[in-house]
Short mmCIF file of C-alpha atoms in Angstrom, two decimals:
data_model
loop_
_atom_site.label_atom_id
_atom_site.label_comp_id
_atom_site.label_asym_id
_atom_site.label_seq_id
_atom_site.Cartn_x
_atom_site.Cartn_y
_atom_site.Cartn_z
CA MET A 1 -35.52 -1.14 -9.63
CA SER A 2 -32.77 -0.04 -7.03
CA ALA A 3 -30.81 -2.40 -5.46
CA GLU A 4 -30.32 -1.95 -1.88
CA ILE A 5 -27.24 -2.82 0.13
CA ARG A 6 -27.88 -4.71 3.09
CA TYR A 7 -25.85 -5.30 6.45
CA ILE A 8 -24.35 -1.89 6.69
CA SER A 9 -25.62 -1.09 9.95
CA LYS A 10 -27.01 -4.38 11.06
CA PRO A 11 -24.63 -7.52 11.52
CA HIS A 12 -24.88 -10.18 8.73
CA PRO A 13 -26.85 -13.32 10.28
CA VAL A 14 -24.07 -15.62 8.68
CA THR A 15 -20.84 -13.83 9.65
CA GLY A 16 -22.12 -11.88 12.95
CA VAL A 17 -20.68 -8.52 11.72
CA THR A 18 -21.58 -5.72 9.40
CA ASN A 19 -20.13 -5.46 6.09
CA SER A 20 -17.75 -2.91 6.68
CA LYS A 21 -16.29 -4.63 9.67
CA LEU A 22 -16.16 -7.91 7.44
CA GLY A 23 -14.29 -5.90 4.65
CA VAL A 24 -11.95 -4.16 7.22
CA TRP A 25 -10.91 -7.58 8.80
CA CYS A 26 -10.12 -9.05 5.46
CA PHE A 27 -8.11 -6.05 4.35
CA LEU A 28 -5.94 -6.37 7.73
CA ALA A 29 -5.47 -10.10 7.07
CA SER A 30 -3.74 -9.03 3.68
CA GLU A 31 -1.83 -6.30 5.83
CA VAL A 32 -0.67 -8.97 8.30
CA MET A 33 0.77 -11.12 5.28
CA LEU A 34 2.61 -7.91 3.96
CA PHE A 35 4.26 -7.07 7.40
CA GLY A 36 4.49 -10.64 8.11
CA GLY A 37 6.81 -11.12 5.01
CA LEU A 38 8.74 -8.27 5.74
CA PHE A 39 9.30 -9.26 9.41
CA SER A 40 10.29 -12.75 7.95
CA ALA A 41 12.84 -11.38 5.56
CA TYR A 42 14.41 -9.07 8.40
CA ILE A 43 14.63 -12.55 10.48
CA LEU A 44 16.24 -14.37 7.83
CA LEU A 45 18.56 -11.59 6.79
CA ARG A 46 19.70 -10.92 10.48
CA THR A 47 20.32 -14.57 11.35
CA GLY A 48 22.25 -15.00 7.88
CA ALA A 49 24.41 -12.06 8.28
CA PRO A 50 27.90 -12.48 10.12
CA SER A 51 27.41 -9.27 12.08
CA TRP A 52 24.46 -7.21 12.65
CA PRO A 53 24.40 -3.87 14.29
CA HIS A 54 22.24 -3.35 17.66
CA GLY A 55 19.46 -1.04 16.70
CA SER A 56 19.94 0.57 20.49
CA GLN A 57 23.50 1.59 19.46
CA ILE A 58 22.76 3.21 16.14
CA LEU A 59 18.95 4.28 16.29
CA ASN A 60 17.45 6.95 18.87
CA VAL A 61 15.65 4.93 21.27
CA PRO A 62 14.41 7.71 23.25
CA LEU A 63 12.66 9.28 20.25
CA ALA A 64 11.31 5.85 19.34
CA THR A 65 9.90 5.23 22.77
CA LEU A 66 8.13 8.83 22.70
CA ASN A 67 6.75 7.82 19.27
CA THR A 68 5.62 4.71 21.05
CA MET A 69 3.64 6.58 23.62
CA VAL A 70 2.19 8.89 21.09
CA LEU A 71 0.76 5.94 19.33
CA ILE A 72 -0.59 4.26 22.41
CA VAL A 73 -2.23 7.40 23.46
CA SER A 74 -3.59 7.80 19.84
CA SER A 75 -5.38 4.34 20.19
CA VAL A 76 -6.95 5.56 23.24
CA THR A 77 -8.30 8.77 21.67
CA MET A 78 -9.31 6.74 18.61
CA VAL A 79 -11.37 4.55 20.92
CA MET A 80 -13.15 7.54 22.81
CA SER A 81 -14.02 9.08 19.54
CA TRP A 82 -16.19 5.85 18.96
CA ALA A 83 -17.23 5.67 22.37
CA SER A 84 -18.37 9.23 22.04
CA LEU A 85 -20.61 8.45 19.07
CA GLU A 86 -22.16 5.38 21.02
CA MET A 87 -23.03 7.91 23.66
CA LYS A 88 -24.65 10.12 20.80
CA ASN A 89 -22.11 13.08 21.60
CA LEU A 90 -20.91 14.49 18.35
CA ALA A 91 -19.24 17.18 19.94
CA LYS A 92 -16.78 14.67 21.98
CA TYR A 93 -16.34 12.64 18.85
CA ARG A 94 -14.99 15.66 17.07
CA LEU A 95 -12.55 16.53 19.93
CA PHE A 96 -11.14 12.83 20.21
CA MET A 97 -10.90 12.46 16.58
CA SER A 98 -8.96 15.56 16.08
CA LEU A 99 -6.69 14.48 18.90
CA THR A 100 -5.93 11.25 17.09
CA ILE A 101 -5.26 12.83 13.85
CA LEU A 102 -2.86 15.47 15.72
CA LEU A 103 -1.30 12.55 17.51
CA GLY A 104 -0.79 10.82 14.09
CA LEU A 105 0.88 14.02 12.87
CA ALA A 106 3.20 14.05 15.84
CA PHE A 107 4.24 10.80 15.28
CA LEU A 108 4.98 11.60 11.61
CA VAL A 109 7.00 14.87 12.82
CA ILE A 110 8.94 12.77 15.29
CA LYS A 111 9.83 10.20 12.92
CA SER A 112 10.88 13.01 10.24
CA PHE A 113 13.55 14.03 12.84
CA GLU A 114 14.90 10.52 13.05
CA TYR A 115 15.05 10.34 9.44
CA ALA A 116 16.58 13.75 9.10
CA HIS A 117 19.46 12.80 11.57
CA LYS A 118 20.28 9.41 9.51
CA PHE A 119 20.45 11.32 6.42
CA GLU A 120 22.84 13.98 7.86
CA HIS A 121 25.02 11.32 8.94
CA HIS A 122 24.87 9.70 5.10
CA HIS A 123 22.63 6.76 6.25
CA TYR A 124 20.37 5.74 3.46
CA PRO A 125 18.68 2.59 2.56
CA SER A 126 21.53 2.05 0.08
CA THR A 127 24.09 2.07 3.02
CA ASP A 128 23.88 -1.59 4.31
CA THR A 129 21.23 -4.23 4.82
CA PHE A 130 20.12 -2.87 8.44
CA TYR A 131 19.21 0.65 7.09
CA ALA A 132 17.46 -1.09 3.80
CA ILE A 133 15.36 -2.90 6.30
CA TYR A 134 15.12 -0.02 8.66
CA PHE A 135 13.86 2.37 6.09
CA THR A 136 11.80 -0.26 4.34
CA LEU A 137 9.68 -1.30 7.63
CA THR A 138 9.40 2.17 9.11
CA GLY A 139 8.68 4.23 5.82
CA LEU A 140 6.10 1.52 4.96
CA HIS A 141 4.66 2.04 8.38
CA GLY A 142 4.71 5.94 7.83
CA ILE A 143 2.61 5.45 4.97
CA HIS A 144 0.25 3.33 6.72
CA VAL A 145 -0.06 6.20 9.26
CA ILE A 146 -0.68 8.99 6.68
CA GLY A 147 -3.56 6.96 5.18
CA GLY A 148 -5.16 6.40 8.56
CA ILE A 149 -4.99 10.41 9.25
CA LEU A 150 -6.48 11.14 5.71
CA VAL A 151 -9.18 8.42 6.59
CA ASN A 152 -9.83 10.13 9.77
CA LEU A 153 -9.79 13.52 8.30
CA TYR A 154 -12.42 12.64 5.79
CA PHE A 155 -14.52 11.28 8.74
CA LEU A 156 -13.95 14.26 10.89
CA PHE A 157 -14.98 16.87 8.17
CA PRO A 158 -17.09 15.86 5.18
CA GLY A 159 -17.88 12.27 6.03
CA SER A 160 -19.46 13.45 9.34
CA ALA A 161 -22.47 14.55 7.54
CA LEU A 162 -23.72 11.11 7.54
CA TRP A 163 -24.10 11.37 11.28
CA LYS A 164 -27.26 13.49 10.83
CA LYS A 165 -28.74 10.93 8.11
CA ASP A 166 -27.80 7.66 9.78
CA PRO A 167 -25.92 7.79 13.10
CA GLU A 168 -25.67 4.06 13.36
CA GLN A 169 -23.90 3.68 10.15
CA PHE A 170 -21.45 6.43 10.71
CA THR A 171 -20.59 5.15 14.22
CA GLY A 172 -19.88 1.50 12.33
CA ARG A 173 -17.71 3.33 9.82
CA ILE A 174 -15.70 5.11 12.77
CA GLU A 175 -15.48 1.56 14.36
CA ALA A 176 -13.94 0.24 10.84
CA ALA A 177 -11.31 3.12 10.63
CA GLY A 178 -10.42 2.36 14.31
CA LEU A 179 -9.89 -1.12 13.69
CA TYR A 180 -7.27 0.05 10.94
CA TRP A 181 -5.55 2.57 13.33
CA HIS A 182 -5.18 0.11 15.80
CA PHE A 183 -3.29 -2.30 13.28
CA VAL A 184 -1.09 0.52 12.58
CA ASP A 185 -0.48 0.86 16.36
CA LEU A 186 0.01 -2.74 16.72
CA VAL A 187 2.51 -2.98 13.94
CA TRP A 188 4.57 -0.25 15.64
CA LEU A 189 4.67 -1.95 18.67
CA PHE A 190 6.50 -4.70 16.97
CA LEU A 191 8.68 -2.75 14.91
CA PHE A 192 9.83 -0.77 18.09
CA PRO A 193 11.48 -3.81 20.04
CA VAL A 194 12.57 -5.42 16.93
CA LEU A 195 14.49 -2.68 15.27
CA TYR A 196 15.32 -0.50 18.27
CA LEU A 197 15.97 -2.55 20.98
CA LEU A 198 17.35 -5.93 19.84
#
């Protein structure tokens, strides 16, 4: 007797979404709690500190602005990769997914230049509370970007074999991966003004 997993391609009648989308939303809820706790710690530490450096004076705002634009464009290419599958165009999907991955890698390269500059000037997480928060939040975000890149690489290469067997299910998986990628971008849209501009 084989067990069939239901509601992979079709929405569950109770939730109105597929299992994969529900699973990703639950995972993202836990991620919101993780980053929410870190943002709360930042606010408490900043309000309790007698003096707090302004990010715009000690961080590289132009590089961070460029990284913000890179991630916003990567969200657009992620949507376009999913939309290409909706239009049954695997070649365009591959193009836009490749662009999404390249933009994610570009974000990491730009961030590595910023980190290298900090290390050259002997600024580490142990330097002070500001740098501890800065490296924790941006480092954790960077790890999430790497995770998203790895998932997207899987769907670009070995995972895309599912397209031939079940295009609808594959499209749903890309939609779920897109939800994660948009969350990562959204976290950066909060990190950028909080750390770099305020």
